[in-house]
Short mmCIF file of C-alpha atoms in Angstrom, two decimals:
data_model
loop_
_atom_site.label_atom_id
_atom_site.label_comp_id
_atom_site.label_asym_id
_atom_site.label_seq_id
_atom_site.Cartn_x
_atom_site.Cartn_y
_atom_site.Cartn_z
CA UNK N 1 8.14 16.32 -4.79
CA UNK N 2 6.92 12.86 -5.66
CA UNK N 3 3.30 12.11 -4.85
CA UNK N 4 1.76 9.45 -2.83
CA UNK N 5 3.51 5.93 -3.35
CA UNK N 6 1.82 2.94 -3.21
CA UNK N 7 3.53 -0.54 -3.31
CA UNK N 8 3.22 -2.96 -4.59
CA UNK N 9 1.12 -1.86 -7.54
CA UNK N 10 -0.16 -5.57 -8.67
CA UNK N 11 -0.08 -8.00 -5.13
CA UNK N 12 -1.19 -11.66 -5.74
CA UNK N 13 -1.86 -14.21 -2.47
CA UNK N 14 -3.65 -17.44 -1.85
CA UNK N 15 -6.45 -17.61 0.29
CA UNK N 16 -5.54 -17.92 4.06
CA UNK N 17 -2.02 -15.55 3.17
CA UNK N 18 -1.05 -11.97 5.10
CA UNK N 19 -1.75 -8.95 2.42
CA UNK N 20 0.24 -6.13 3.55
CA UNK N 21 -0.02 -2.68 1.40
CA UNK N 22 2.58 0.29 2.32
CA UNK N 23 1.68 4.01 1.37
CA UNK N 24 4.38 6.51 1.80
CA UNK N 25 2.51 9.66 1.91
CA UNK N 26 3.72 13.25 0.33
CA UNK N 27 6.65 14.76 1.53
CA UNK N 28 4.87 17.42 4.33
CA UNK N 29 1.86 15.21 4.74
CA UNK N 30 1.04 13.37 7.98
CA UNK N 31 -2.45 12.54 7.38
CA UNK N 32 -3.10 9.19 5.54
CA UNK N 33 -6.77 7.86 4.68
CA UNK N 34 -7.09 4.82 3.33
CA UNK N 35 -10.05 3.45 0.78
CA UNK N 36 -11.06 0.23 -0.82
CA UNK N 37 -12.61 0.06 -4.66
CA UNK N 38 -14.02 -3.58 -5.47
CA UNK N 39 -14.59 -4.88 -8.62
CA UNK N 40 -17.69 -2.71 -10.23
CA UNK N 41 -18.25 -0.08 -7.24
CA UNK N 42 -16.59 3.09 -6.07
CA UNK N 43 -14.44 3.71 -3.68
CA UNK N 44 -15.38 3.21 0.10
CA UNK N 45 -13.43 5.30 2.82
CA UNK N 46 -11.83 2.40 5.24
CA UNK N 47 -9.61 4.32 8.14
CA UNK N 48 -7.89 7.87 8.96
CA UNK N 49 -4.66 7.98 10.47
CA UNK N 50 -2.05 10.76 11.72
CA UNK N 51 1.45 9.83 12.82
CA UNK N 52 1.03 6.95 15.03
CA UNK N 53 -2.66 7.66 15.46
CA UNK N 54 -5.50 5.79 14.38
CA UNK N 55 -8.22 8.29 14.01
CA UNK N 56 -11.17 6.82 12.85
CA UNK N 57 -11.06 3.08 11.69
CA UNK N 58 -15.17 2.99 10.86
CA UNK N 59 -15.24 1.65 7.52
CA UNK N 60 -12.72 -1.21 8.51
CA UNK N 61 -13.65 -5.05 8.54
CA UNK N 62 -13.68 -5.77 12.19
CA UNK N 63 -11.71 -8.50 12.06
CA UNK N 64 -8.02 -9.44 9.54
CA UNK N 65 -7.78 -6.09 8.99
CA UNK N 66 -5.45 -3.53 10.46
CA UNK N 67 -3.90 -0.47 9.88
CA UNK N 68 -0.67 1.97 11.21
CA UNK N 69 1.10 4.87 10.64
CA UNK N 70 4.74 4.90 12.44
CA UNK N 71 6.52 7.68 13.76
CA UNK N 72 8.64 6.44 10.80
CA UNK N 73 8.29 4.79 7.48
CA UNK N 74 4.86 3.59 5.52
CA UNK N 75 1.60 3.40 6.82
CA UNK N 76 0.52 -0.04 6.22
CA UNK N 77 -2.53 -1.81 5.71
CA UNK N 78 -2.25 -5.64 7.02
CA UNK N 79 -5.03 -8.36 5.81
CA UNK N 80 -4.60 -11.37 7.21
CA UNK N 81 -6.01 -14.49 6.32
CA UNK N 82 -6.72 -13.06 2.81
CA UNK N 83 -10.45 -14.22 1.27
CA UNK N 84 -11.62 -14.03 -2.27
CA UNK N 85 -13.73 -11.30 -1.10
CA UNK N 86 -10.74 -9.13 -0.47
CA UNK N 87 -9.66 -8.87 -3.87
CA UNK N 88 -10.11 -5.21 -4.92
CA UNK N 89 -8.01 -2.00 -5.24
CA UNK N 90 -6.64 -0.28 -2.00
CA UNK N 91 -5.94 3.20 -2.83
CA UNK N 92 -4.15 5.98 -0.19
CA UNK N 93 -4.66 9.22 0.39
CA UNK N 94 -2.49 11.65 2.12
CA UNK N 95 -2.94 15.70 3.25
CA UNK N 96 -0.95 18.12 4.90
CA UNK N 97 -1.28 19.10 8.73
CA UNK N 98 -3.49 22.34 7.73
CA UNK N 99 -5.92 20.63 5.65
CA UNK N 100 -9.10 21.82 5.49
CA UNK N 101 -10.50 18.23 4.79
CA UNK N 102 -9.98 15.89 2.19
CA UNK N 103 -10.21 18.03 -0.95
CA UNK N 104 -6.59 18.49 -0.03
CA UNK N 105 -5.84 15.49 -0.04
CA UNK N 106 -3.68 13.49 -2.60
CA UNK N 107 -4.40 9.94 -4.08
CA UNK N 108 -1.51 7.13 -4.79
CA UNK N 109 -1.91 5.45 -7.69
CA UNK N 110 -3.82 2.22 -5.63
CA UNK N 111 -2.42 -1.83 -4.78
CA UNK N 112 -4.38 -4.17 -6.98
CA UNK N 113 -4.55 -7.47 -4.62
CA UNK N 114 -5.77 -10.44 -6.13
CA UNK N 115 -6.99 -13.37 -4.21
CA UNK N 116 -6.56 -16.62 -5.60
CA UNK A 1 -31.56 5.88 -0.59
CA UNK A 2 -28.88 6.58 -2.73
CA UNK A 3 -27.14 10.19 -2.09
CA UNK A 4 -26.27 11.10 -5.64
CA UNK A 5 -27.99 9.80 -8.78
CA UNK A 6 -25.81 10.35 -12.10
CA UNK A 7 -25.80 8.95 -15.40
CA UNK A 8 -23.56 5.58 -16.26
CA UNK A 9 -21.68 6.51 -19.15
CA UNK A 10 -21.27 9.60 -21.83
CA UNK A 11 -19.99 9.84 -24.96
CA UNK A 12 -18.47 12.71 -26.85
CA UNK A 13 -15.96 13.79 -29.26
CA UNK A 14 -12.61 15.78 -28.86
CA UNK A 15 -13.71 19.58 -28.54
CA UNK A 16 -17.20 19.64 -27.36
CA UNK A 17 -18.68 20.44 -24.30
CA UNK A 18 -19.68 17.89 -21.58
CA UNK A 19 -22.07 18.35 -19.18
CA UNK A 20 -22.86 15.17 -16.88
CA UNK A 21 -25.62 16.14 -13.91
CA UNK A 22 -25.72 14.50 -10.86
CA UNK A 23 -29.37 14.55 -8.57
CA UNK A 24 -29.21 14.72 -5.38
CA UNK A 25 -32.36 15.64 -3.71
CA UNK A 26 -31.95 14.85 -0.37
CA UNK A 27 -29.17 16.96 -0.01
CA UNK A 28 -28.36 18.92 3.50
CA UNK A 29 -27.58 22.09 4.74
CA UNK A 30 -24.37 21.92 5.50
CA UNK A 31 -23.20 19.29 2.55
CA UNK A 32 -21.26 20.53 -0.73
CA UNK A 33 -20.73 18.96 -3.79
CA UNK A 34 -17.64 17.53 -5.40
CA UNK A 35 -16.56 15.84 -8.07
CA UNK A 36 -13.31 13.56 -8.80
CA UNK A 37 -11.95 12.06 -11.77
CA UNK A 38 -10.98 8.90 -12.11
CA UNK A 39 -8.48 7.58 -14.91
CA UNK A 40 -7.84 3.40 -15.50
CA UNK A 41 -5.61 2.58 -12.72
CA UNK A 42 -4.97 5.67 -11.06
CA UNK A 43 -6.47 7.09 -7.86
CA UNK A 44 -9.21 9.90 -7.70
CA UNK A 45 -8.27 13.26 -8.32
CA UNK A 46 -10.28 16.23 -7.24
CA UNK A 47 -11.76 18.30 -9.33
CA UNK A 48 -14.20 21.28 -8.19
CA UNK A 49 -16.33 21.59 -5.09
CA UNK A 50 -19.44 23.84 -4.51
CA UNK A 51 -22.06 24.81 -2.48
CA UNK A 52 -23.92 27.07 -4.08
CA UNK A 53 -24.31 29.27 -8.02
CA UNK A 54 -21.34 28.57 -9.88
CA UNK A 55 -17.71 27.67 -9.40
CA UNK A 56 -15.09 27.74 -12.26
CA UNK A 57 -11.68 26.42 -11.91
CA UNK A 58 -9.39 25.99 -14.85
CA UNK A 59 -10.15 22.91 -15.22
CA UNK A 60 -13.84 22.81 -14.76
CA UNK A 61 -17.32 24.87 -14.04
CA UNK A 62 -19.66 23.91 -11.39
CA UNK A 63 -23.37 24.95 -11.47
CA UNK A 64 -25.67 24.66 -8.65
CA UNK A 65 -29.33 25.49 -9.01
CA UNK A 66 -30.57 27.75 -5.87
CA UNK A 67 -32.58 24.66 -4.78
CA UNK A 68 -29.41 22.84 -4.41
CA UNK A 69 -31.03 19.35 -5.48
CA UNK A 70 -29.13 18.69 -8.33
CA UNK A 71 -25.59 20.18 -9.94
CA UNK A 72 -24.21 20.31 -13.37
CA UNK A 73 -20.16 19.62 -13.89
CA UNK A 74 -19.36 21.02 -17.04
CA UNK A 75 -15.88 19.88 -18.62
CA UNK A 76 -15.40 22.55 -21.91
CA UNK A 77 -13.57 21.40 -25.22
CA UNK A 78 -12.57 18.02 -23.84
CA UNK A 79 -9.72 15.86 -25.40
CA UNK A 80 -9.09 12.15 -25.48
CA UNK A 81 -7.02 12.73 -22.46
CA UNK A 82 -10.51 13.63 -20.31
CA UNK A 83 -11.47 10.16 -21.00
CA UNK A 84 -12.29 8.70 -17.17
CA UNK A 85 -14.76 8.22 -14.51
CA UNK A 86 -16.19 11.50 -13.07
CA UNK A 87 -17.95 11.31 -9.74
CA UNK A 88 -20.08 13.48 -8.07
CA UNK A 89 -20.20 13.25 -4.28
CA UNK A 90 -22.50 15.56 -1.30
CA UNK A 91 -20.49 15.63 1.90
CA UNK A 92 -19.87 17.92 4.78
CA UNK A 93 -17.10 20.00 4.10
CA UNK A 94 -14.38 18.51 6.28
CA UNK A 95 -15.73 15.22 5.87
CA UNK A 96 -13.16 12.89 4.97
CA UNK A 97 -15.83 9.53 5.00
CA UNK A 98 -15.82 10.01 1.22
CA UNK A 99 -18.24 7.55 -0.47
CA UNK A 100 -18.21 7.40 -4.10
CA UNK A 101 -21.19 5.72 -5.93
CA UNK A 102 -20.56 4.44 -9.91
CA UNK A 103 -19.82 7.46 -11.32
CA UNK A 104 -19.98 8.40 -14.80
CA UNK A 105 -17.29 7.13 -17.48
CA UNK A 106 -16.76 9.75 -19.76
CA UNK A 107 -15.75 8.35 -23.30
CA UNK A 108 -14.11 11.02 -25.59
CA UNK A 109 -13.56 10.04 -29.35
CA UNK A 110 -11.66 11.49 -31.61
#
């Protein structure tokens, strides 16, 4: 059972380009959180999704950013416009329907973006 | 106000004990504490959760003072391999908001 895939890994776009991060969660798992780490700071929780569903989008930028989670496929995270400012690491999480809350929850491996 | 205070770094060599506390004095009722490890480009990995006395996993031992303001993770006969970020979080159980602070990198030398 692989784990949580993240792609790209490394993801490198000019200033004013559309950033868009895929997360195929675990096999089983149709809960997907998503979290941003900049440079020097911990991770910060961004939006909670279930098939289709956003479920809580607090901690995302009001505007460029967006986030879904088809009936099929990768949830994806979509920047546009891409600032400086959004260079960090996106990481994904994803848990299974039964989860008792995010301790449950598995972490890809992260998309580096760089913003040049 | 800060939720958790915790040191910046640690250093110690392959077989000792680690201890790394984490403050936390304005913790509530109904929060627990967790802690995650972090490794160079890798996503956070849960390690032990607690609310109150002691939890031990096989990977780790959690101790929580009956005042709750402050917990101890304690990581025994570590290895080069235990070399990472360690965070220590207070949330509500179910919480999935998680906010993680600096944490504390954990250097292990041979």
């Amino acid at each position: 059972n692989a784990g949580v895939m993240q792609n790209p890994r490394h993801l490198v776009r000019r200033r004013g380009q559309e950033a868009r991060l895929r997360c195929s969660p675990m096999k089983g798992h149709s809960h997907v959180y998503w979290y941003r780490q900049l440079p020097e700071e911990g991770l910060k929780f961004m939006v909670y999704l279930q098939k289709e569903n956003i479920i809580d989008e607090s901690g995302m930028p009001k505007e460029r950013f967006s986030a879904e989670f088809p009936k099929e496929g990768p949830s994806i995270l979509r920047i546009q416009q891409v600032v400086r400012g959004d260079s960090a690491a996106y990481f994904c999480a994803s848990s299974p329907p039964t989860a008792q809350g995010i301790t449950e929850a598995f972490f890809g491996q992260g998309t580096r973006l760089t913003v040049v | 106000l800060a939720k958790t205070t915790q040191p910046i770094s640690m250093d110690s060599y392959e077989g000792q004990e680690v201890n790394i506390t984490c403050s936390h004095n304005n913790i509530a009722t109904n929060d627990y504490i967790t802690w995650y490890q972090q490794f160079p480009s890798q996503g956070p990995r849960f390690i032990i959760q607690g609310y109150k006395t002691k939890v031990t996993n096989e990977v780790a031992s959690l101790f929580i003072p009956a005042d709750r303001k402050s917990s101890t993770l304690s990581l025994p006969r570590v290895s080069l391999s235990d070399t990472a970020v360690y965070y220590c979080l207070v949330e509500l159980f179910n919480d999935y908001k998680l906010s993680f602070g600096a944490g504390t990198t954990v250097t292990v030398r041979a």
